[in-house]
Coordinates of C-alpha atoms in Angstrom, one line a residue:
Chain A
X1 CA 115.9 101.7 91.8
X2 CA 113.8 104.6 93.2
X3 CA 110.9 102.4 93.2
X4 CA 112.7 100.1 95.0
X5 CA 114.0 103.2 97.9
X6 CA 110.4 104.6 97.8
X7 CA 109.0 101.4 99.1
X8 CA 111.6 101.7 101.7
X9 CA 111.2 104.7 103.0
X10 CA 107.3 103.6 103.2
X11 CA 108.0 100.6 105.3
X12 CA 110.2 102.8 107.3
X13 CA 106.9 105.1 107.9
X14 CA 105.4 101.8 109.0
X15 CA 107.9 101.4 111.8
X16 CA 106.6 104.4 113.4
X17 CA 102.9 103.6 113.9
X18 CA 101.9 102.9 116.8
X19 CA 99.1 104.3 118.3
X20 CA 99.2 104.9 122.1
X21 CA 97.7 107.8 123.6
X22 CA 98.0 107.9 126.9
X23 CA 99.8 110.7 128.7
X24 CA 99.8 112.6 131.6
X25 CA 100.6 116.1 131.6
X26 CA 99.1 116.5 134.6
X27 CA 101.2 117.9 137.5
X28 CA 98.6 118.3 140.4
X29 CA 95.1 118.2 141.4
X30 CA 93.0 119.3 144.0
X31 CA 92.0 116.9 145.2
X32 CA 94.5 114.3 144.4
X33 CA 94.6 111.3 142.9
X34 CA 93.3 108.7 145.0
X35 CA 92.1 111.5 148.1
X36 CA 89.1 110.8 149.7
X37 CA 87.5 114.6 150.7
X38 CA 86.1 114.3 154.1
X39 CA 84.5 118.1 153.5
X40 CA 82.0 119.4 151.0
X41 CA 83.7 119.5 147.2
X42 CA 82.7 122.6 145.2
X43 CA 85.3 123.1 143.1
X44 CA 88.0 121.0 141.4
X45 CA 91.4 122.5 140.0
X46 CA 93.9 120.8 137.6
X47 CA 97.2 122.2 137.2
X48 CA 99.4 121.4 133.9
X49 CA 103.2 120.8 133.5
X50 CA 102.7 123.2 130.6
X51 CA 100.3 126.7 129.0
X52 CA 96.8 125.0 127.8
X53 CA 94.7 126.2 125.2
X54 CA 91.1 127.4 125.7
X55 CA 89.0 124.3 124.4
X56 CA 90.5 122.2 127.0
X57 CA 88.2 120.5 129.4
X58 CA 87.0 117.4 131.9
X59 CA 84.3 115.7 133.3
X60 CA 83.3 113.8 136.3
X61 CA 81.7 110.9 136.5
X62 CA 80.5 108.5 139.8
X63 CA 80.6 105.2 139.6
X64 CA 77.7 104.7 137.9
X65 CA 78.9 106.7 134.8
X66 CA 76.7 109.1 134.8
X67 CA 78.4 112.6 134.3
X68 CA 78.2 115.1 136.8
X69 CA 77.9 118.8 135.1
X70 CA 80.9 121.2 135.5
X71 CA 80.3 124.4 135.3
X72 CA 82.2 127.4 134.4
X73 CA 85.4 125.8 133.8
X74 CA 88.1 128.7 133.8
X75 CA 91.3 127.8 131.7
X76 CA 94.5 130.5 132.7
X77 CA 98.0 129.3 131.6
X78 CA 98.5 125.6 133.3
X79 CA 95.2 126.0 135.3
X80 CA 92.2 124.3 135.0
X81 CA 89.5 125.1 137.5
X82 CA 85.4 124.1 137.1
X83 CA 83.1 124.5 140.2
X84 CA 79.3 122.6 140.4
X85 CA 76.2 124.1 141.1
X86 CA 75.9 121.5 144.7
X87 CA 78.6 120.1 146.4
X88 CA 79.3 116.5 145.2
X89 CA 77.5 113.9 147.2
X90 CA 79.3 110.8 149.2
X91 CA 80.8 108.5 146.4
X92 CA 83.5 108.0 144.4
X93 CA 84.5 109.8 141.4
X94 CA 86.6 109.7 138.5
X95 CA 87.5 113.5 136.7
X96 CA 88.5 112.6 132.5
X97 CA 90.4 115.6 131.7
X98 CA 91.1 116.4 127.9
X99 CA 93.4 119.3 127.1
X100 CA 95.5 121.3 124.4
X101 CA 99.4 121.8 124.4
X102 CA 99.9 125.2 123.3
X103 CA 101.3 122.9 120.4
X104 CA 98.7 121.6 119.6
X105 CA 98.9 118.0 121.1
X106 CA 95.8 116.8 122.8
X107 CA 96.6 114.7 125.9
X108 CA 94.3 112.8 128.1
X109 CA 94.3 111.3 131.3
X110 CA 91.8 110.9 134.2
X111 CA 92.3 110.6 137.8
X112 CA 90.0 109.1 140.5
X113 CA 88.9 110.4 144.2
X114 CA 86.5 109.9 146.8
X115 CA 83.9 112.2 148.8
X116 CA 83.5 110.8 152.3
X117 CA 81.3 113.6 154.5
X118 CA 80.1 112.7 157.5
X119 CA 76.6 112.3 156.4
X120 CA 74.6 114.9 159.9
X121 CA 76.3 117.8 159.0
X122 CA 74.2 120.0 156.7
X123 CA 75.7 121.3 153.6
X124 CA 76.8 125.1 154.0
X125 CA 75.0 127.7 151.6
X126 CA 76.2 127.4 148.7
X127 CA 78.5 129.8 147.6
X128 CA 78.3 132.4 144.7
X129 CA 82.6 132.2 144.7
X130 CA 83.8 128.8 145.4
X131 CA 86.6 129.0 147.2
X132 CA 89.8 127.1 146.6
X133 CA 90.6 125.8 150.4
X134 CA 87.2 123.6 149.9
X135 CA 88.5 120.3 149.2
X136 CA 91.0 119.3 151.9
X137 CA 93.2 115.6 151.2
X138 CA 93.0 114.0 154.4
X139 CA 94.8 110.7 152.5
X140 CA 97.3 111.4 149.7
X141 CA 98.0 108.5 147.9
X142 CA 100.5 108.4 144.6
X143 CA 100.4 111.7 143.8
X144 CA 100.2 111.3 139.5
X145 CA 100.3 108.0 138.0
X146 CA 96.7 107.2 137.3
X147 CA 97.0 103.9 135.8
X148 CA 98.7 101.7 138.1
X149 CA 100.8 98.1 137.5
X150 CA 98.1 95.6 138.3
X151 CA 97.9 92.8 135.6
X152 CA 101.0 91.3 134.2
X153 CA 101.9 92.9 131.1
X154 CA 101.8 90.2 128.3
X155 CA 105.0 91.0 126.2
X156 CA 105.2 90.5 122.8
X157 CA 108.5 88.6 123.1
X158 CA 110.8 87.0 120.6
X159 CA 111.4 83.7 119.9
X160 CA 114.9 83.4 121.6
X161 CA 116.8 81.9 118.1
X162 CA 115.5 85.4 116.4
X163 CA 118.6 87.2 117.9
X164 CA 121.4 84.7 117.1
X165 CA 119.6 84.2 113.4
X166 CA 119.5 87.9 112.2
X167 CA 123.5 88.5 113.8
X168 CA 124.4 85.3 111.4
X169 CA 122.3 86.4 108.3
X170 CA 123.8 89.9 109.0
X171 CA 127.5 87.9 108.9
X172 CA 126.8 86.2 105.8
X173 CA 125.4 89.9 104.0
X174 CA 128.6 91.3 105.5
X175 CA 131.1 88.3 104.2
X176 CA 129.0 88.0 100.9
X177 CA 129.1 91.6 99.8
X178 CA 132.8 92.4 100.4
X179 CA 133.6 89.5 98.5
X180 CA 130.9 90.7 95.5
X181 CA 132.7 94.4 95.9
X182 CA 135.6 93.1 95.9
X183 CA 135.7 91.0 93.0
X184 CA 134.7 94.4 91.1
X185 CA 137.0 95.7 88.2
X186 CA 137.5 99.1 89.1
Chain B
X1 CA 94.9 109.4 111.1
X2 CA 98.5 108.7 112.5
X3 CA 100.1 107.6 109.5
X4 CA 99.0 110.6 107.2
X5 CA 99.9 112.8 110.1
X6 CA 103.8 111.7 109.9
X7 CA 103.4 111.5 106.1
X8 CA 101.8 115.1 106.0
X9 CA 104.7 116.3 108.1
X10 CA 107.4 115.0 106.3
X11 CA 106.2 115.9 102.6
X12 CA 106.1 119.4 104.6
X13 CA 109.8 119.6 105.5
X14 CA 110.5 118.4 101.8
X15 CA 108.1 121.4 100.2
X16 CA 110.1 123.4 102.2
X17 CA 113.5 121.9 101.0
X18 CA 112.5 122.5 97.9
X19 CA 111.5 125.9 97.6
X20 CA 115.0 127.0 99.5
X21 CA 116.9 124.7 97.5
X22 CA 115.6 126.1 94.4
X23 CA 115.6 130.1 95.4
X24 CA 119.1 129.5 96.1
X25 CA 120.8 127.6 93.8
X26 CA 119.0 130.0 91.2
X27 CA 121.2 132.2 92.8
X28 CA 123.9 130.8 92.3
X29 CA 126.1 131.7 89.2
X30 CA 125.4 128.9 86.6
X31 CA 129.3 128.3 85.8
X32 CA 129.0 127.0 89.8
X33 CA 126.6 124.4 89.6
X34 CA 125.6 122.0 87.4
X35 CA 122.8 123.0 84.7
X36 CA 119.1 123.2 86.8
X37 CA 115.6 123.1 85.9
X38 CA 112.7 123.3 88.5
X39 CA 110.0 123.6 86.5
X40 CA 107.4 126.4 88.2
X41 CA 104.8 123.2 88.5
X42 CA 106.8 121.6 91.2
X43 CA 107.2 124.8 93.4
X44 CA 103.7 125.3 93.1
X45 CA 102.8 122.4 94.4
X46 CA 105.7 123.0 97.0
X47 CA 103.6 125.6 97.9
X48 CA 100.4 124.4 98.0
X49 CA 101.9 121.4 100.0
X50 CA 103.0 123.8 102.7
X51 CA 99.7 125.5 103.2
X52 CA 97.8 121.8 103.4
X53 CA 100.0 119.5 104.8
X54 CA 100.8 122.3 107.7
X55 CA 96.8 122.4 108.3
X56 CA 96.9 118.3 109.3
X57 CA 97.8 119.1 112.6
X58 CA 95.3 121.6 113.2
X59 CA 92.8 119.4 111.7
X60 CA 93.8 116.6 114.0
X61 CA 93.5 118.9 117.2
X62 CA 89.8 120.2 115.1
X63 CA 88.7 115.9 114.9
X64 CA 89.9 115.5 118.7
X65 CA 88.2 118.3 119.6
X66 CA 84.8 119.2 117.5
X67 CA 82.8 116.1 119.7
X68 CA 82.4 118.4 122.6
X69 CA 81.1 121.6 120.7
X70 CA 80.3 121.3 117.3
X71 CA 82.4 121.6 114.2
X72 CA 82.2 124.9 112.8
X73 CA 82.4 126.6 116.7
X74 CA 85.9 124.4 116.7
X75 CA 87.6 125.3 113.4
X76 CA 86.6 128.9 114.6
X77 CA 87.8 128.5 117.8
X78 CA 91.2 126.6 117.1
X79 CA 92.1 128.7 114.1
X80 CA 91.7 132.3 116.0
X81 CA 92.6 131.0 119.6
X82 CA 94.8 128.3 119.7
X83 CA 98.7 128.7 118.9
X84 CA 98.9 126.4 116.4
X85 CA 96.2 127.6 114.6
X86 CA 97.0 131.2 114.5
X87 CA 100.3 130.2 113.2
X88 CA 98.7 128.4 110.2
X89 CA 96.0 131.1 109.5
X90 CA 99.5 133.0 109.0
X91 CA 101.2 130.4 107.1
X92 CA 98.3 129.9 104.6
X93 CA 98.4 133.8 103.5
X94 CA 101.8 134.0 103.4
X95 CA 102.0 130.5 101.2
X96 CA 99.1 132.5 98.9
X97 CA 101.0 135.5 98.2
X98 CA 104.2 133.0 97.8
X99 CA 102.2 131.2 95.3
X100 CA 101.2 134.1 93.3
X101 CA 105.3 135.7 93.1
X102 CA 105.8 132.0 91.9
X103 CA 103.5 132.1 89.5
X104 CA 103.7 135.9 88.3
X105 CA 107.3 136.7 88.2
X106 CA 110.3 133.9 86.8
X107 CA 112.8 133.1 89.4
X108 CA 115.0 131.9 86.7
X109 CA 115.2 134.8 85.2
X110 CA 115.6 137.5 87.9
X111 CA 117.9 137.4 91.1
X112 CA 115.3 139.1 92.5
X113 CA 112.2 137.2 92.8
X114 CA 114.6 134.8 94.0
X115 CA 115.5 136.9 97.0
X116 CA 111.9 137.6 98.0
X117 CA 111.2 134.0 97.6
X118 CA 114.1 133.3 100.1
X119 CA 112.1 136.2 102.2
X120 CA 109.5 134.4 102.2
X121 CA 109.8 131.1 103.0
X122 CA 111.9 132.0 105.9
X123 CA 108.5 133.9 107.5
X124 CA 107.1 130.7 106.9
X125 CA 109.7 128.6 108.8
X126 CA 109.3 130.9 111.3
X127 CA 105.9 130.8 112.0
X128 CA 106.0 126.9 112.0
X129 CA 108.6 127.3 114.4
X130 CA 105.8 129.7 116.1
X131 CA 103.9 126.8 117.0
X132 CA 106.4 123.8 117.6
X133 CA 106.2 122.4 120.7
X134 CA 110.1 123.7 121.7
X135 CA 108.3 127.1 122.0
X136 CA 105.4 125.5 123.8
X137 CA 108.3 124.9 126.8
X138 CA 110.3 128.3 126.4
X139 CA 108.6 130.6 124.3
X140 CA 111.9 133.0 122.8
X141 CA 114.3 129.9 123.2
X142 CA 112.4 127.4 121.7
X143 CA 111.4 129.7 119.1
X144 CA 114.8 131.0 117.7
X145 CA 116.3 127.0 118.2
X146 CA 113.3 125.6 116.4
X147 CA 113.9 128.1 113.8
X148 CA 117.2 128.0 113.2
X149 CA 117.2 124.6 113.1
X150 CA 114.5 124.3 110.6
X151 CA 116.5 126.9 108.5
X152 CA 119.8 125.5 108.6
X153 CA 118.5 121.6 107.4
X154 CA 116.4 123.1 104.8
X155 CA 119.4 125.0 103.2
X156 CA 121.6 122.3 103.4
X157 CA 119.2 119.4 102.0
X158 CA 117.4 121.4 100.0
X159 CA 120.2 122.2 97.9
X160 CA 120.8 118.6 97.8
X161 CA 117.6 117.6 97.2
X162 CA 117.2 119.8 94.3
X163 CA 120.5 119.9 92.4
X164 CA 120.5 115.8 93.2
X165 CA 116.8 115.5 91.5
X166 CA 116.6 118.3 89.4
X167 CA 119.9 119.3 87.4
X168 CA 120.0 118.1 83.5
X169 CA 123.8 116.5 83.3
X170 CA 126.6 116.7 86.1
X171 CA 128.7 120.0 84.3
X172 CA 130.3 122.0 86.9
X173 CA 130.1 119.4 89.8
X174 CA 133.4 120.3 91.2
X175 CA 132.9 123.7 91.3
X176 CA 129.3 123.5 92.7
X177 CA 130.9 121.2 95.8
X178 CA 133.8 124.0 95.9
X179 CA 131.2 125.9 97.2
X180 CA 128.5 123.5 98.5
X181 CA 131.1 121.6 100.5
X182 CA 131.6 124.6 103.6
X183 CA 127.4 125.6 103.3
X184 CA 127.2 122.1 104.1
X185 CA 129.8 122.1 107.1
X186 CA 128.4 125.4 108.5
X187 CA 124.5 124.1 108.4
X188 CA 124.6 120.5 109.6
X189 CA 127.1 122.0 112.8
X190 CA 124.4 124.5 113.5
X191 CA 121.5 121.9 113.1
X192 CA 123.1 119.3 115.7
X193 CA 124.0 122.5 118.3
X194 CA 120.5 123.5 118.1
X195 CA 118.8 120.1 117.7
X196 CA 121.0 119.0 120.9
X197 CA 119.5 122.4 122.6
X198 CA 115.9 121.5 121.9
X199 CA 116.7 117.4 122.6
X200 CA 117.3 119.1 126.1
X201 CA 114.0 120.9 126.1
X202 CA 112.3 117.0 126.4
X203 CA 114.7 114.8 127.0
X204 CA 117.3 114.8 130.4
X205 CA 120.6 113.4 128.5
X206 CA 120.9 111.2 131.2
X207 CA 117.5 109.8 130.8
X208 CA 118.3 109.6 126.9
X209 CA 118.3 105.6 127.0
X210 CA 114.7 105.7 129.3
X211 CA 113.3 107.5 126.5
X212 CA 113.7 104.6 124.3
X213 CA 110.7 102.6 125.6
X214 CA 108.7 105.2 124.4
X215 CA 107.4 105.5 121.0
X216 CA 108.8 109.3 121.1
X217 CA 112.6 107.6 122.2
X218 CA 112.4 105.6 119.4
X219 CA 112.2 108.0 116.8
X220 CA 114.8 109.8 118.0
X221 CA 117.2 106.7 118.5
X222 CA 116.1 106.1 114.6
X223 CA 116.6 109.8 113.9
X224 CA 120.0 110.1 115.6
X225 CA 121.1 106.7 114.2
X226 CA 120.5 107.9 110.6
X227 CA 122.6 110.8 111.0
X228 CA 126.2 107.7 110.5
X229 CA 124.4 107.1 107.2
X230 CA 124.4 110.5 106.2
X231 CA 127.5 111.6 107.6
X232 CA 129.3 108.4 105.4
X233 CA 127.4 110.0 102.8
X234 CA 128.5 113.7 103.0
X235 CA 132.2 112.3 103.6
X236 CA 131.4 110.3 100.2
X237 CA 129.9 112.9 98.4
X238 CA 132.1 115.2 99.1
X239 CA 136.3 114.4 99.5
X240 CA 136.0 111.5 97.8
X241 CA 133.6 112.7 95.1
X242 CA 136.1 115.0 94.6
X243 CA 138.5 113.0 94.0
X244 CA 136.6 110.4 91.9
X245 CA 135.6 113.7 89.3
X246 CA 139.3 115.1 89.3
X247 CA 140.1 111.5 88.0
X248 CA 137.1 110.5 86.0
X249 CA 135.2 113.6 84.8
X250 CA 132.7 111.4 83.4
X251 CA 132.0 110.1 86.6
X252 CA 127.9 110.7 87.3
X253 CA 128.0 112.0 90.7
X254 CA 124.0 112.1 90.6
X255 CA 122.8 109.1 91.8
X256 CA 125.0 109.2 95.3
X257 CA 124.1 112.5 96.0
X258 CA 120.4 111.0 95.6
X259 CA 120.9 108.6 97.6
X260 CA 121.8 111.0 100.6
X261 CA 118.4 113.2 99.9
X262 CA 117.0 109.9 100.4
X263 CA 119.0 109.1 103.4
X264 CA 117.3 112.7 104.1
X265 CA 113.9 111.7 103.7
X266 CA 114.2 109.3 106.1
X267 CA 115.4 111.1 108.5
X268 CA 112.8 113.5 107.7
X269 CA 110.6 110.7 108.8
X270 CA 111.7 110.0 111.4
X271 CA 111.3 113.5 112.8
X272 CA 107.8 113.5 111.5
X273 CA 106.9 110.6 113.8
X274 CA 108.6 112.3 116.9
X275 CA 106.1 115.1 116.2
X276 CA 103.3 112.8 116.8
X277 CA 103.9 111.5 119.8
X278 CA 103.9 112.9 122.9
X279 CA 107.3 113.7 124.4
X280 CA 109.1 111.3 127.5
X281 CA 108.4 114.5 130.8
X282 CA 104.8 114.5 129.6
X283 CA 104.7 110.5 130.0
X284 CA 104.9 107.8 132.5
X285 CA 106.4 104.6 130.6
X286 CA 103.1 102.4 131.5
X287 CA 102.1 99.6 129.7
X288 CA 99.9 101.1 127.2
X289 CA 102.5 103.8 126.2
X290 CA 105.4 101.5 125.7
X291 CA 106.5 100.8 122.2
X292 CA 106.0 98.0 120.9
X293 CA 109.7 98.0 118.9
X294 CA 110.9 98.1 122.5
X295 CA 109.3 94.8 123.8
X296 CA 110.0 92.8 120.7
X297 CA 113.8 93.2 121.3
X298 CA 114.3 94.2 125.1
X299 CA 115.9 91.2 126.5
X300 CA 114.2 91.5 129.9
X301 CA 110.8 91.6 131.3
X302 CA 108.9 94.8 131.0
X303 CA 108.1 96.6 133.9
X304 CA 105.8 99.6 134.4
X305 CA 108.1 103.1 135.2
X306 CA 111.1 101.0 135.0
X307 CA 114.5 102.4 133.9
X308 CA 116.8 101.1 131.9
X309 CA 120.7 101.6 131.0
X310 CA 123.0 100.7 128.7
X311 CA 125.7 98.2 128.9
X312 CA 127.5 96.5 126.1
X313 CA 127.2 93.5 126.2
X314 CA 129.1 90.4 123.4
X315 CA 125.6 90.7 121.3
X316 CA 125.8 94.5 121.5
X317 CA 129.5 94.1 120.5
X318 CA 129.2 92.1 117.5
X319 CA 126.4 94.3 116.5
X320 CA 128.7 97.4 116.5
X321 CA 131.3 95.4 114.8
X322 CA 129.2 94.3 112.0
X323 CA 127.6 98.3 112.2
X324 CA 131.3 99.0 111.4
X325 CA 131.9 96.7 108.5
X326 CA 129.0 97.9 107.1
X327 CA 130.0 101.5 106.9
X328 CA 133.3 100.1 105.4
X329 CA 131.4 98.4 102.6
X330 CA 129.0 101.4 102.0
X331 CA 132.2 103.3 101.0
X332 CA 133.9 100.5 99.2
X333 CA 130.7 100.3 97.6
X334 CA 131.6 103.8 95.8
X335 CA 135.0 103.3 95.6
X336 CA 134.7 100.2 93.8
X337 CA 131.6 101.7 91.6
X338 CA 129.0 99.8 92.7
X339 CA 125.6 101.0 92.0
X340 CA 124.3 103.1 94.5
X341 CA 121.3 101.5 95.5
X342 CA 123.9 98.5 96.9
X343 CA 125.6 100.9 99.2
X344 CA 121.9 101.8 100.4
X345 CA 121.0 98.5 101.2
X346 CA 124.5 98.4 103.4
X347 CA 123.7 101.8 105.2
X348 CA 120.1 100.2 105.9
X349 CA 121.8 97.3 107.3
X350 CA 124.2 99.6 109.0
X351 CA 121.4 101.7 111.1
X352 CA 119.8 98.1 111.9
X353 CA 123.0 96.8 113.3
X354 CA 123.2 100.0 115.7
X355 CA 119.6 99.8 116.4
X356 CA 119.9 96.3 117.5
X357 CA 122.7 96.8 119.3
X358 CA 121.4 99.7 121.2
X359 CA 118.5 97.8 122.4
X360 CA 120.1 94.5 123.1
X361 CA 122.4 96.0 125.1
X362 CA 120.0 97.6 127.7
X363 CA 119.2 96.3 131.2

């Protein structure tokens, strides 16, 4: 009999896996998801819904995939600010964040903008204290949601008799045990 | 990874069942309980399970993590810096100088080591309460509900656990649930008021069905719908239990009170696997997050940030009806003597029924 509930209580742990990792604890960015930065881009701050831990970080990549360095990315409570060493050139980016709850959950998540400066105007000095103001949205799209509904979700749908089958197995377990129990001296 | 991480965390609620259960009902004067042996080998390895299996979540953040910087700059840097790892550097001395009471001094034979050993664990609940996720959200709120929570289910099933598992014959049964009967009352009360407060901390109760799409909703729809089971079970084990013995003294009260501290484990499970996944505020219901026990039995087409709500429909009712008639046969099952394992199966069939009919009857 315990054999039998152990192996129960196994396939109930079964029921549980399944393995998505995808969440966004992301509240904000600067700049947003989606924004396309019509000035020079020094500096890129994430805010969190929640307190991060210290060995959070992300990474930006252009199209290509190559990854452009961050430096000196500062962590305080929900914020999450890294500057580079030259302003980002016309393109588009995506930032891959990857961060700590302060319980311990890792979350990721990555959100996507463009830099589109208009190409005379000479980049400013570059700045020993990036300043926040640098990256204005001109276009705010959907504010958080990175992946958005495009393909048609395939669905991993029942066969419509599997309903009506396991309510009359469950009526047959149901009649057939209370007339076992029943028939039971006491 | 995923599995051993719910496995890890539910063998940890049950090391820490065990140890309370055992402190206590050593405490307890033998004429009011039946007669107990926990061998010091199983605390032991209560104790050394509560040192490792609390270090698998810290491990898992060390795996995520060590890519970027090196392992040995990680372990260093999650186990001094993080939270959750401060809390464990914590738990494993305090589980070492546990261990070392255990093994030094007999808590069978004093009141006393018992009573430190009660100390003890307690720091340790609390400092795995230190770095649950409720405190994440509200650091002194979270905290004291985690806690208390924690507490109040390990008295409770620990003592059920242990004197279920572990006593040599059924002597004194009535007067151990004399006692047992109100500890019970008083500790599952305060674990739903403070489970419902930290249920707040991620879920809106009005977004508690949207939640189910979710791996995390699901756990706690299975978590929640295990709590009939074990309520049918407490009623079982305790009025009519006491009825049963006061007619039949020879009655073996043992295996049904087993089968609720396996009703327990499952439940335990369940809250092991909300634990690993992340909570519903921190996600949007896409199409990668969904769970996949949510498509197979949502009647309607799956939609990206949909919502859902529930309305009973005939499927959903027949579903609750059968539910019902399977809680009456998981008592008639003990009424007319049939093994426990039988009455099992029905409060299996029982939680499916409601399941089902939960999810069948969403739009």
């Amino acid at each position: 009999m315990i054999k039998k509930l152990f192996l129960f209580t196994f396939i109930f742990f079964l029921a549980f896996v399944n393995n998505a990792l995808a969440h966004t604890g992301l509240e904000s960015s600067s700049p947003q998801n989606g924004a396309i930065v019509k000035e020079e881009l020094q500096e890129i701050t994430l805010t969190f819904e929640s307190k991060i831990e210290q060995n959070s970080t992300f990474e930006i990549q252009n199209l290509n995939g190559d990854s452009i360095p961050v430096k000196n990315i500062s962590i305080t409570e929900n914020k999450m600010v890294g500057s580079f060493s030259n302003p980002l050139e016309n393109g588009k980016y995506q930032a891959k964040w990857k961060i700590i709850g302060a319980d311990g959950h890792p979350i990721d998540g990555d959100f996507s903008f463009s830099v589109d400066m208009p190409v005379t105007e000479t980049p400013a000095e570059v700045q020993k204290e990036p300043k926040k103001e640098d990256a204005k949205q001109v276009e705010e799209n959907k504010p958080k949601t990175a992946n958005e509904p495009k393909e048609k979700i395939e669905q991993n749908k029942l066969p419509s008799y599997i309903i009506p089958s396991i309510i009359g197995v469950l009526i047959v377990i149901v009649v057939g045990s209370f007339i076992w129990v029943m028939r039971r001296k006491k | 990874m995923f599995l051993i991480g719910i496995i890890s965390e539910a063998l940890l609620y049950l090391c820490f069942a065990l140890l309370i259960g055992s402190f206590l009902l050593y405490l307890v004067p033998s004429s009011y309980r039946p007669n107990i042996n926990v061998p010091k080998g199983y605390l032991m390895m209560a104790i050394g399970g509560i040192a490792i299996f609390s270090f698998i979540p810290v491990l898992q953040l060390i795996l995520y993590l060590y890519e970027d910087i090196g392992f040995a700059q990680t372990l260093q840097s999650v186990l001094f810096t993080f939270e959750v790892g401060k809390a464990w550097v914590f738990t494993y001395i305090f589980s070492n100088l546990l261990f070392i009471l255990v093994v030094w001094f007999d808590y069978r034979k004093r009141a006393l080591y018992s009573y430190i050993g009660i100390i003890f664990t307690l720091i340790l609940i609390l400092a795995l309460g230190w770095s649950s996720h409720a405190s994440s959200y509200d650091q002194v709120k979270g905290f004291l509900n985690q806690s208390a929570h924690f507490t109040a289910v390990s008295v409770w099933t620990g003592i059920l656990i242990v004197v279920s598992w572990f006593s040599k014959n059924h002597s004194n049964w009535l007067n151990f649930l004399k006692w047992f009967t109100p500890v019970a009352i008083v500790c599952f009360a305060s674990t739903i008021v403070t489970g419902l407060i930290l249920m707040t901390f991620v879920v809106e109760f009005k977004d508690y069905p949207n939640s189910w799409m979710i791996p995390y909703g699901q756990a706690l729809l299975f978590k929640h719908i295990l709590i009939i089971p074990l309520l049918v079970y407490a009623v079982i084990n305790s009025i009519l239990m006491k009825r049963k013995l006061e007619k039949d003294i020879n009655f073996n009260p043992k295996p049904w009170a087993r089968v609720e501290s396996i009703v327990i484990l499952l439940i335990f499970s369940a809250t092991a696997a909300l634990g690993q996944q992340s909570p519903p505020h921190e996600t949007t219901v896409t199409s990668e997050v969904v769970s996949k026990l949510f498509t197979m039995f949502y009647q309607g087409q799956f939609q990206p940030e949909m919502t859902v709500r529930l309305v009973l429909n005939s499927t959903s009712m027949t579903l609750i009806l059968l539910a019902l008639l399977f809680l009456v046969l998981t008592i008639f099952s003990f009424i007319k003597k049939a093994p426990a394992v039988v009455s099992f199966f029905m409060c299996i069939l029982l939680v499916l029924c409601v399941y089902l009919s939960l999810i069948l009857g969403l739009q």
